[in-house]
Structures are given as structure tokens and as C-alpha cells.
mmCIF file of C-alpha atoms in Angstrom:
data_model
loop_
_atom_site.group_PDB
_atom_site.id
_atom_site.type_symbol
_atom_site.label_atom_id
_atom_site.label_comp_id
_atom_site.label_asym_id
_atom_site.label_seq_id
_atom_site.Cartn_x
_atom_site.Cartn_y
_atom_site.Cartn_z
ATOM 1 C CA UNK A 8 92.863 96.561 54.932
ATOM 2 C CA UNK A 9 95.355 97.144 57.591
ATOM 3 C CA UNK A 10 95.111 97.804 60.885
ATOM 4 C CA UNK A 11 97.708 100.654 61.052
ATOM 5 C CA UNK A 12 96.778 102.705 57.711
ATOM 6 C CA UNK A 13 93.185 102.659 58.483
ATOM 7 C CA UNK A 14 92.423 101.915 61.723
ATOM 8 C CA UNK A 15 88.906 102.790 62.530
ATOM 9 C CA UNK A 16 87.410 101.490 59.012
ATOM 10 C CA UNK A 17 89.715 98.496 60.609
ATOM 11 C CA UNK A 18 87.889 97.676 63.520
ATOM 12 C CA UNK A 19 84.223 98.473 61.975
ATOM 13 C CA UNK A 20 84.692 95.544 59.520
ATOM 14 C CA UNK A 21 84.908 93.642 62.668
ATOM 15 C CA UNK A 22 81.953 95.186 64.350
ATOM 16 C CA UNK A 23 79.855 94.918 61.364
ATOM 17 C CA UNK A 24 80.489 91.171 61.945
ATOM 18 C CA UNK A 25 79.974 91.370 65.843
ATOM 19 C CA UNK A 26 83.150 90.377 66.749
ATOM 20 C CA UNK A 27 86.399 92.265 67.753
ATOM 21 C CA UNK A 28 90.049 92.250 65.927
ATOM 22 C CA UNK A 29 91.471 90.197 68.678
ATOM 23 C CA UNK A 30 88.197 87.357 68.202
ATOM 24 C CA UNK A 31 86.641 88.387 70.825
ATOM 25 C CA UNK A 32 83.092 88.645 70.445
ATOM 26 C CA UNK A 33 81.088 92.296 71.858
ATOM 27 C CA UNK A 34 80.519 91.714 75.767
ATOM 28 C CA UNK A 35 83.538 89.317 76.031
ATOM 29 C CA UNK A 36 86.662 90.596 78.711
ATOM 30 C CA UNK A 37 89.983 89.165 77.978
ATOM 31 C CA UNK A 38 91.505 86.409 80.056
ATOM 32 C CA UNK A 39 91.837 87.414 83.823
ATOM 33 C CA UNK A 40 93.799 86.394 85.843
ATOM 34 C CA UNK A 41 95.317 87.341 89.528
ATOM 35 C CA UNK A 42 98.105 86.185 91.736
ATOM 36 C CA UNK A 43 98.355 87.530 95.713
ATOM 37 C CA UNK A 44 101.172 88.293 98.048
ATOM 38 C CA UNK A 45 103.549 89.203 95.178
ATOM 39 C CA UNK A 46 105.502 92.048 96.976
ATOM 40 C CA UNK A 47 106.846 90.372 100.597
ATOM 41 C CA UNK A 48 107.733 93.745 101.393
ATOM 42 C CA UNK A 49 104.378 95.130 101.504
ATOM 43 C CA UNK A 50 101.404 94.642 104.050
ATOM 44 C CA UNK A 51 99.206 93.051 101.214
ATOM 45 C CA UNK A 52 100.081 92.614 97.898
ATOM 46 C CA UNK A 53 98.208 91.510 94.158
ATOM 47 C CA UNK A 54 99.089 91.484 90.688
ATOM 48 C CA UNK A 55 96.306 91.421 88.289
ATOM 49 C CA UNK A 56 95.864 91.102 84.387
ATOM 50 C CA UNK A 57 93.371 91.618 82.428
ATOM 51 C CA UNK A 58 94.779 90.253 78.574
ATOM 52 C CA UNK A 59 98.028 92.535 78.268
ATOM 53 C CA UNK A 60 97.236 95.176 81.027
ATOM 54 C CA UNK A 61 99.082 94.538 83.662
ATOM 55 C CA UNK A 62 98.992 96.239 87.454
ATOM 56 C CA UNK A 63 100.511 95.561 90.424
ATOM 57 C CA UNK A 64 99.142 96.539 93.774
ATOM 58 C CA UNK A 65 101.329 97.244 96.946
ATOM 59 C CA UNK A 66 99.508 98.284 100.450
ATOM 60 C CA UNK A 67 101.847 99.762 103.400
ATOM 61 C CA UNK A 68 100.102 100.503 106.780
ATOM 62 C CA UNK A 69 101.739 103.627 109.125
ATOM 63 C CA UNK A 70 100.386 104.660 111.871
ATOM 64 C CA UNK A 71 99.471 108.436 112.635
ATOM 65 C CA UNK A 72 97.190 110.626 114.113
ATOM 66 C CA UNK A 73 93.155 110.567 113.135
ATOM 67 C CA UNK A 74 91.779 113.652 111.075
ATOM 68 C CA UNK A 75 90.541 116.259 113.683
ATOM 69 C CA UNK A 76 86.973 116.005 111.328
ATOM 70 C CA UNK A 77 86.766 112.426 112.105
ATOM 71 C CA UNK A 78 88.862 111.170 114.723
ATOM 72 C CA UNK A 79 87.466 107.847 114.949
ATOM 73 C CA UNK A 80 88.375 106.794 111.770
ATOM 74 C CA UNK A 81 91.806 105.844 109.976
ATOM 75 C CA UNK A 82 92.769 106.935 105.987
ATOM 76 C CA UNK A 83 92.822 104.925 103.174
ATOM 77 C CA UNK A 84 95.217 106.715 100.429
ATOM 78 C CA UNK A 85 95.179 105.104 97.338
ATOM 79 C CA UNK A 86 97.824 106.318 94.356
ATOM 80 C CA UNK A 87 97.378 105.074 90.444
ATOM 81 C CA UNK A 88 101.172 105.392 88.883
ATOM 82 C CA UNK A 89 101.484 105.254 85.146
ATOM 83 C CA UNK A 90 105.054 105.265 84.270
ATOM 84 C CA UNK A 91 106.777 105.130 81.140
ATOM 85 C CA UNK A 92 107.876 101.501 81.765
ATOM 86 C CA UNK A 93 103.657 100.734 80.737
ATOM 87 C CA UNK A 94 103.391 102.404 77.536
ATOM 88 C CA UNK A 95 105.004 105.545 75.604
ATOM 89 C CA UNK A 96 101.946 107.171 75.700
ATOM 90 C CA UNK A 97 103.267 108.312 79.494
ATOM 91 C CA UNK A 98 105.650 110.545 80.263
ATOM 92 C CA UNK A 99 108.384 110.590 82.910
ATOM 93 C CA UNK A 100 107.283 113.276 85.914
ATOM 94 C CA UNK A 101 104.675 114.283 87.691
ATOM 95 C CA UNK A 102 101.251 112.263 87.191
ATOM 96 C CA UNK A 103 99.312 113.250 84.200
ATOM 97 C CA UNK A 104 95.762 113.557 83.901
ATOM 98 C CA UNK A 105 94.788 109.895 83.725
ATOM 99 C CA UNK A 106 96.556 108.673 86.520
ATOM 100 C CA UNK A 107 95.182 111.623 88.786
ATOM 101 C CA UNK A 108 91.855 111.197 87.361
ATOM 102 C CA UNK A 109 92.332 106.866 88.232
ATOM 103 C CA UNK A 110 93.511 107.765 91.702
ATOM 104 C CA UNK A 111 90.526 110.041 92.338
ATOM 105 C CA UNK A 112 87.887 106.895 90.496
ATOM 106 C CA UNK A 113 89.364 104.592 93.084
ATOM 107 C CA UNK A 114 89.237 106.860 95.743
ATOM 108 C CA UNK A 115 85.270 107.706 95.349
ATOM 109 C CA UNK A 116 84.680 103.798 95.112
ATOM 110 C CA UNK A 117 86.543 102.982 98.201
ATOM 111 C CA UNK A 118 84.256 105.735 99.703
ATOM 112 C CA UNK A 119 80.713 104.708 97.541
ATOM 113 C CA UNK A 120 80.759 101.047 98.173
ATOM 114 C CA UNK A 121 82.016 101.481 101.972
ATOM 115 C CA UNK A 122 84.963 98.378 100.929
ATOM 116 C CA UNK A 123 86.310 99.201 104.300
ATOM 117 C CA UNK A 124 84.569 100.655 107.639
ATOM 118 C CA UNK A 125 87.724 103.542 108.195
ATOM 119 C CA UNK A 126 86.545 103.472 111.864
ATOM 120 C CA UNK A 127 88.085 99.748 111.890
ATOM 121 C CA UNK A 128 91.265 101.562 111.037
ATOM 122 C CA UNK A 129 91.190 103.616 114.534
ATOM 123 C CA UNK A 130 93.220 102.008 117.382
ATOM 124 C CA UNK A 131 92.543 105.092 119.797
ATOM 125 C CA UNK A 132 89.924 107.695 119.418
ATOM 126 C CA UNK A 133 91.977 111.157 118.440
ATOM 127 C CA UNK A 134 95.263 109.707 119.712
ATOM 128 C CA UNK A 135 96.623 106.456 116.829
ATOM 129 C CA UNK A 136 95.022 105.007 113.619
ATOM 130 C CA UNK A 137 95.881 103.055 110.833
ATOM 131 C CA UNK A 138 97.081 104.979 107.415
ATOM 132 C CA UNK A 139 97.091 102.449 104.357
ATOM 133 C CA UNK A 140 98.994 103.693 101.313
ATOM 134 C CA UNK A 141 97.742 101.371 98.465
ATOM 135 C CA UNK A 142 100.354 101.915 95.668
ATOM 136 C CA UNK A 143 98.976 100.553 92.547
ATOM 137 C CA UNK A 144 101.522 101.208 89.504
ATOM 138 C CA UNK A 145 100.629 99.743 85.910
ATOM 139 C CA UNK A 146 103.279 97.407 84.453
ATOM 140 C CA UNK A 147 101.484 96.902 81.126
ATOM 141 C CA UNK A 148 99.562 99.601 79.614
ATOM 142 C CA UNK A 149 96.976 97.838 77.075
ATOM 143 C CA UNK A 150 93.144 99.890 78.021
ATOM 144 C CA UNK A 151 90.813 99.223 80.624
ATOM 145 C CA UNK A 152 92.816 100.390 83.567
ATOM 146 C CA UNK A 153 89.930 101.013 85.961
ATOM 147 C CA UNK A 154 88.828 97.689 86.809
ATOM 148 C CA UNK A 155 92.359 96.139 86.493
ATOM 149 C CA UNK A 156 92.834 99.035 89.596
ATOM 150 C CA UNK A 157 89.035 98.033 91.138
ATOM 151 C CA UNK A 158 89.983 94.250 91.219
ATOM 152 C CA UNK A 159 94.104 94.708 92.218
ATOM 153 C CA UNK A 160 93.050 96.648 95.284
ATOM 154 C CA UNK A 161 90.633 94.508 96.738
ATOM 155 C CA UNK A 162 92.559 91.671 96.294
ATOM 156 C CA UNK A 163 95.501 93.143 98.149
ATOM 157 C CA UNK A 164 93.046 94.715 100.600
ATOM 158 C CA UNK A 165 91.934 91.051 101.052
ATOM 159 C CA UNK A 166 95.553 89.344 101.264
ATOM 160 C CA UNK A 167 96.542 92.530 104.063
ATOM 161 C CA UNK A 168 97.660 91.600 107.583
ATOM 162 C CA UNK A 169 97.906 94.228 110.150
ATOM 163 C CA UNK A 170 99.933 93.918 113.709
ATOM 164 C CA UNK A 171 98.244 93.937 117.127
ATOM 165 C CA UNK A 172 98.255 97.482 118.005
ATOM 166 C CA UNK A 173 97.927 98.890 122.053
ATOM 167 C CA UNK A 174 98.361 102.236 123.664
ATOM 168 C CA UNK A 175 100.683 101.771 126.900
ATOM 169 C CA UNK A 176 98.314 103.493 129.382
ATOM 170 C CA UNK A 177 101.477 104.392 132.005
ATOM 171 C CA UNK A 178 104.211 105.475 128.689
ATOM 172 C CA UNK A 179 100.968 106.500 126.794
ATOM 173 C CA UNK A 180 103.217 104.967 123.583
ATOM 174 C CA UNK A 181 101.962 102.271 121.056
ATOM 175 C CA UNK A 182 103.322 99.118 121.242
ATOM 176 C CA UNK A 183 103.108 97.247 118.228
ATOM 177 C CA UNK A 184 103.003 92.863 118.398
ATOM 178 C CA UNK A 185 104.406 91.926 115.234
ATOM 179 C CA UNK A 186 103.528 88.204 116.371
ATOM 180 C CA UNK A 187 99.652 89.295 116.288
ATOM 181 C CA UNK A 188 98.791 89.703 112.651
ATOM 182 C CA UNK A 189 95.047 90.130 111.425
ATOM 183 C CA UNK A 190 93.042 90.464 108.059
ATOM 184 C CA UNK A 191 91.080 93.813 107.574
ATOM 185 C CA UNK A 192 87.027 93.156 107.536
ATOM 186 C CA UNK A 193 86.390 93.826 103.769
ATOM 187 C CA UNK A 194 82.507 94.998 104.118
ATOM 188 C CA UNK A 195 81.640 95.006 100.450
ATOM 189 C CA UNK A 196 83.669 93.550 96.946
ATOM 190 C CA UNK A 197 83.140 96.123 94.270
ATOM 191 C CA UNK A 198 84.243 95.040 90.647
ATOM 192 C CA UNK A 199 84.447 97.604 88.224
ATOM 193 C CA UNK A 200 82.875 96.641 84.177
ATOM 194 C CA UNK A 201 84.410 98.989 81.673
ATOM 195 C CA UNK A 202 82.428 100.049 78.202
ATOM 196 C CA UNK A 203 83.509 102.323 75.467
ATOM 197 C CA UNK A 204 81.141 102.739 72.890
ATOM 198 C CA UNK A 205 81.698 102.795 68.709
ATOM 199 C CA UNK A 206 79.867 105.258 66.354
ATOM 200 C CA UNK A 207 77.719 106.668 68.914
ATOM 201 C CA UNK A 208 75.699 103.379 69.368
ATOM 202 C CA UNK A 209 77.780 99.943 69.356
ATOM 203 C CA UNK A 210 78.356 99.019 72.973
ATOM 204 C CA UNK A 211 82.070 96.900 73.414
ATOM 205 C CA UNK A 212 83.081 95.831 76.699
ATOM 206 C CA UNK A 213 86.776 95.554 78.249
ATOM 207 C CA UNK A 214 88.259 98.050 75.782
ATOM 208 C CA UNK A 215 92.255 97.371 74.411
ATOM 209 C CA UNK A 216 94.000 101.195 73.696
ATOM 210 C CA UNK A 217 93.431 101.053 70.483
ATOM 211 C CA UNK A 218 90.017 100.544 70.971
ATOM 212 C CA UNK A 219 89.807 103.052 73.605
ATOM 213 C CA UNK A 220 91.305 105.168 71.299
ATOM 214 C CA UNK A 221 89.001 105.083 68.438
ATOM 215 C CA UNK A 222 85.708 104.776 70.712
ATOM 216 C CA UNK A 223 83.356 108.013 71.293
ATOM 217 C CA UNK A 224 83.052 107.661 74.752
ATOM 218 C CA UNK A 225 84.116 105.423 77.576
ATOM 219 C CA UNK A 226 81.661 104.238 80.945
ATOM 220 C CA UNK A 227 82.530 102.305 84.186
ATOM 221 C CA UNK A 228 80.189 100.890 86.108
ATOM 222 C CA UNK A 229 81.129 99.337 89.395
ATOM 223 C CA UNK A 230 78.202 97.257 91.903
ATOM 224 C CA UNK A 231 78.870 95.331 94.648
ATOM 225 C CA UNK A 232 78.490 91.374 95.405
ATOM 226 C CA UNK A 233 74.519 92.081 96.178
ATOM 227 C CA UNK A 234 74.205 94.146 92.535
ATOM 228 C CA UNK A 235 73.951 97.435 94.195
ATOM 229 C CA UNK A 236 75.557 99.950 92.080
ATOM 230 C CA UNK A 237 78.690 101.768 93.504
ATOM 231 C CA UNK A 238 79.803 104.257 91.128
ATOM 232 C CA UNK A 239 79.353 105.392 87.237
ATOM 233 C CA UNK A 240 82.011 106.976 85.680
ATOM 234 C CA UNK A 241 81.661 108.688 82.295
ATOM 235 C CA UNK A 242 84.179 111.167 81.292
ATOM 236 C CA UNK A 243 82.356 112.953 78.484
ATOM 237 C CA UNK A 244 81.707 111.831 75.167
ATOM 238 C CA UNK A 245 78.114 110.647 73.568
ATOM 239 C CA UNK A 246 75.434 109.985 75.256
ATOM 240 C CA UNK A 247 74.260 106.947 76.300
ATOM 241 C CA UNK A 248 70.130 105.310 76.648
ATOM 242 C CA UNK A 249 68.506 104.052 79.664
ATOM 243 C CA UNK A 250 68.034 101.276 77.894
ATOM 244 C CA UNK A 251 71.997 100.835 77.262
ATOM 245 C CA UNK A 252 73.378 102.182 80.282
ATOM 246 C CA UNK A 253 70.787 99.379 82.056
ATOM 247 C CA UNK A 254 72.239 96.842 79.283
ATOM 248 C CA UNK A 255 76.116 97.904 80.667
ATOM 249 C CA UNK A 256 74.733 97.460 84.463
ATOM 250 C CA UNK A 257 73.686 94.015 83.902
ATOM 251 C CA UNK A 258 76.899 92.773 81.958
ATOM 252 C CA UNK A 259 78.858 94.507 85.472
ATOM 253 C CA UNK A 260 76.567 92.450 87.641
ATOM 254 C CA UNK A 261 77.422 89.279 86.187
ATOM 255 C CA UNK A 262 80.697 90.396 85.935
ATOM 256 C CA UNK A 263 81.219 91.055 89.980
ATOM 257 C CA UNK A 264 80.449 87.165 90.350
ATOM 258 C CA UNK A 265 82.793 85.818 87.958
ATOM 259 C CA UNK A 266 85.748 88.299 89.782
ATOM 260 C CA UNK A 267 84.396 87.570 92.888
ATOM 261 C CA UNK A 268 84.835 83.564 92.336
ATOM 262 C CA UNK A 269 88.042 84.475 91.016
ATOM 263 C CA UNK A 270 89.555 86.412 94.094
ATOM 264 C CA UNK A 271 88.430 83.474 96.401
ATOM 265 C CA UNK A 272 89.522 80.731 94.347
ATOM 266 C CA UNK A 273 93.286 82.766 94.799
ATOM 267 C CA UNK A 274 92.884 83.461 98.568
ATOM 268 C CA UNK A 275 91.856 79.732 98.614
ATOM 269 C CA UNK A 276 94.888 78.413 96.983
ATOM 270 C CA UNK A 277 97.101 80.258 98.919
ATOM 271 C CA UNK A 278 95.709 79.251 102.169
ATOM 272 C CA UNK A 279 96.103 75.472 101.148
ATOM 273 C CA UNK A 280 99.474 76.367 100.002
ATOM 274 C CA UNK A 281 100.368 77.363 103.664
#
């Protein structure tokens, strides 16, 4: 049987034997791996894969002026780009569904797990905060975008420096020390696990496309580094147990550790490297 002519019957051969096409067994994600500052032109930078997908993560901090709903806070924009470059399933133009849909996912965790404190991001109450744009554009389009996104952004939040900011009290102008650099406070490390599920009932975890492509339904579940849960994101598709959505939970928790370990180890390396 080939994968091409028959590709469901394909991959249930493989599931009937509990293991995937690519050897990988049920609850097993590909090879991760994650390299910082790779953009010297942005604020903080990552690069993340997870097997084939590939994203890269740029931040850029502006300053402006607060919302008038909350003017002791700053903004935190993030944008998902899937260009044609990552796969031929995307089209050149305007962002389609997915990536709006990605940039709105990301968006809610940043919000849900409170990653940031946006009143950090205020230098003067109603007068100058901090904007950061985090650009995250896929390179390698291969499933599972959402926690490549999760993971890439808190990485670069992570490796971002941010100038000394002061409001001249005579000009009433900012002056920005370039000299003065400092890390954002990163209150909580979200990590996203993504499921889809086969036949209505078989559970796989870190979905390829194809497999996303064949599965019934698709679930991400992001929790924090003290296995609160953050976010659950199912768009349609067949329902899912208590029982399995706590099974999917668990596999995220233990997941969050093994990322979290990972994004140290990096920051790590690249302080002894300085």
C-alpha cells in the first residue's frame, strides 16, 4: 500500500500497530530544537523546529501612546505569517484563515497565561509605553504550527532587550539610553501540546500535515510551568471524553517541562557564549 494512492487506509495500518508512518510511536513529538538571537536586527529573536516545521520569530519594540482604556499598560501585537515560501497550500496575499485564526490563538494565550504584566510595558502613565510587534513567519510548513508559534515567542520574548527609557521633565520628550539595555520579566512560560485525533477515538500527538489532514479533529492545550491550564483550542470536529481531553492535559504538562528545560539550556549557552 502506498502512501499517496491510499492515504488514510495508509496511516491506519500504522495505528493499528501503535506507531506512526514516520516511527514514531502515539504520544511521541518530533525532534525539537531552538536557536536564539537569530535576527540581529530585531529586539529579540528565535527560530524554532519542531521535525520539518520550521518558524522564525522576530520582536521590534516602538514606542507610542497607551490605550485611553488602559493607560497604564503597553501592547503586545503578535502577527502569524504563512507565506508561500512554507508550503503550496498558502497563497500569496492577504492572510488566510489559518494564519488569522494562529495570530488570534497566540494572542488569547499571551492574554490567558498573563506571559507578560503589559503594565511593565508603560514608561509614563497616559503619556509613552512600549509597543512589541512579535513577527512570527513560518519557514517550513509540515503541521503543528501552534506550539512551534507558543514556544518561538517565548523564547524571543525571553532573549528581548529593551533601552532605558525617561521622560525629560523640562522638554517633556523621551530620551532613549541605548547603553541601558534590560530583559522583559516573563511572569509565566506557557507551552502549547497539539492533538488531532483518528477515527473519532485514536488520540496522536504533534500532528505532520498529512496527518492533520486526514485526522477528525485537532486540540491544543497550553498550561503553564506550575500545570495550570492556559488555553484549549478546538476548532470543531468530534468530540472528545473527559477522560481523553484529561489524558491530552497530562501529556501537555509533561510536555511544558521538557520545553521549558529546553529554552534554558539555549539562554544558558548563549550566556556562556558571551
Amino acid at each position: 500500500m502506498t502512501s499517496t494512492a491510499e492515504p488514510l487506509e495508509y496511516h491506519r495500518s500504522f495505528l493499528k500497530e501503535n506507531c506512526r508512518p514516520d516511527g514514531r510511536e502515539l504520544g511521541e513529538f518530533r525532534p525539537t530544537t531552538l536557536n536564539i538571537s537569530s535576527i540581529s536586527t530585531a529586539d529579540g529573536s528565535a527560530l524554532v523546529k519542531i521535525g520539518n516545521t520550521t518558524v522564525i520569530c522576530g520582536i521590534k519594540a516602538e514606542l507610542t501612546m497607551p490605550p485611553s482604556d488602559a493607560p497604564n499598560k503597553g501592547y503586545i501585537v503578535p502577527n502569524v505569517d504563512l507565506p508561500p515560501l512554507c508550503s503550496s497550500r498558502f497563497r500569496p496575499g492577504p492572510p488566510g484563515e489559518q494564519a488569522q485564526a494562529a495570530s488570534q490563538f497566540i494572542a488569547d494565550v499571551i492574554e490567558s497565561s498573563d506571559l507578560i504584566n503589559r503594565e511593565e510595558l508603560c514608561i509614563e502613565k497616559s503619556k509613552l509605553c512600549w509597543v512589541l510587534y512579535c513577527d512570527i513567519m513560518c519557514l517550513d510548513y509540515d503541521g503543528n504550527l501552534l506550539d512551534a508559534c507558543i514556544i518561538v515567542l517565548l523564547a524571543a520574548l525571553k532573549n528581548a532587550r529593551l533601552p532605558e527609557v525617561t521622560i525629560n521633565k523640562e522638554t517633556d520628550l523621551a530620551e532613549v539610553d541605548i547603553q541601558k539595555k534590560r530583559h522583559l520579566k516573563i511572569n509565566r512560560h506557557p507551552v502549547g501540546s497539539s492533538f488531532v485525533i483518528f477515527d473519532d477515538s485514536i488520540i496522536i500527538v504533534d500532528p505532520t500535515a498529512e496527518e492533520e489532514s486526514l485526522s477528525t479533529a485537532l486540540l491544543t492545550v497550553v498550561t503553564d510551568e506550575e500545570d495550570r491550564l492556559c488555553a484549549v483550542h478546538k476548532p470543531g470536529g468530534t468530540s472528545l471524553s473527559g477522560e481523553k481531553l484529561q489524558h491530552c492535559i497530562n501529556r501537555a504538562i509533561t510536555r511544558n517541562k521538557e520545553i521549558s528545560k529546553l529554552v534554558d539550556k539555549v539562554i544558558e549557552s548563549m550566556k556562556m557564549a558571551k
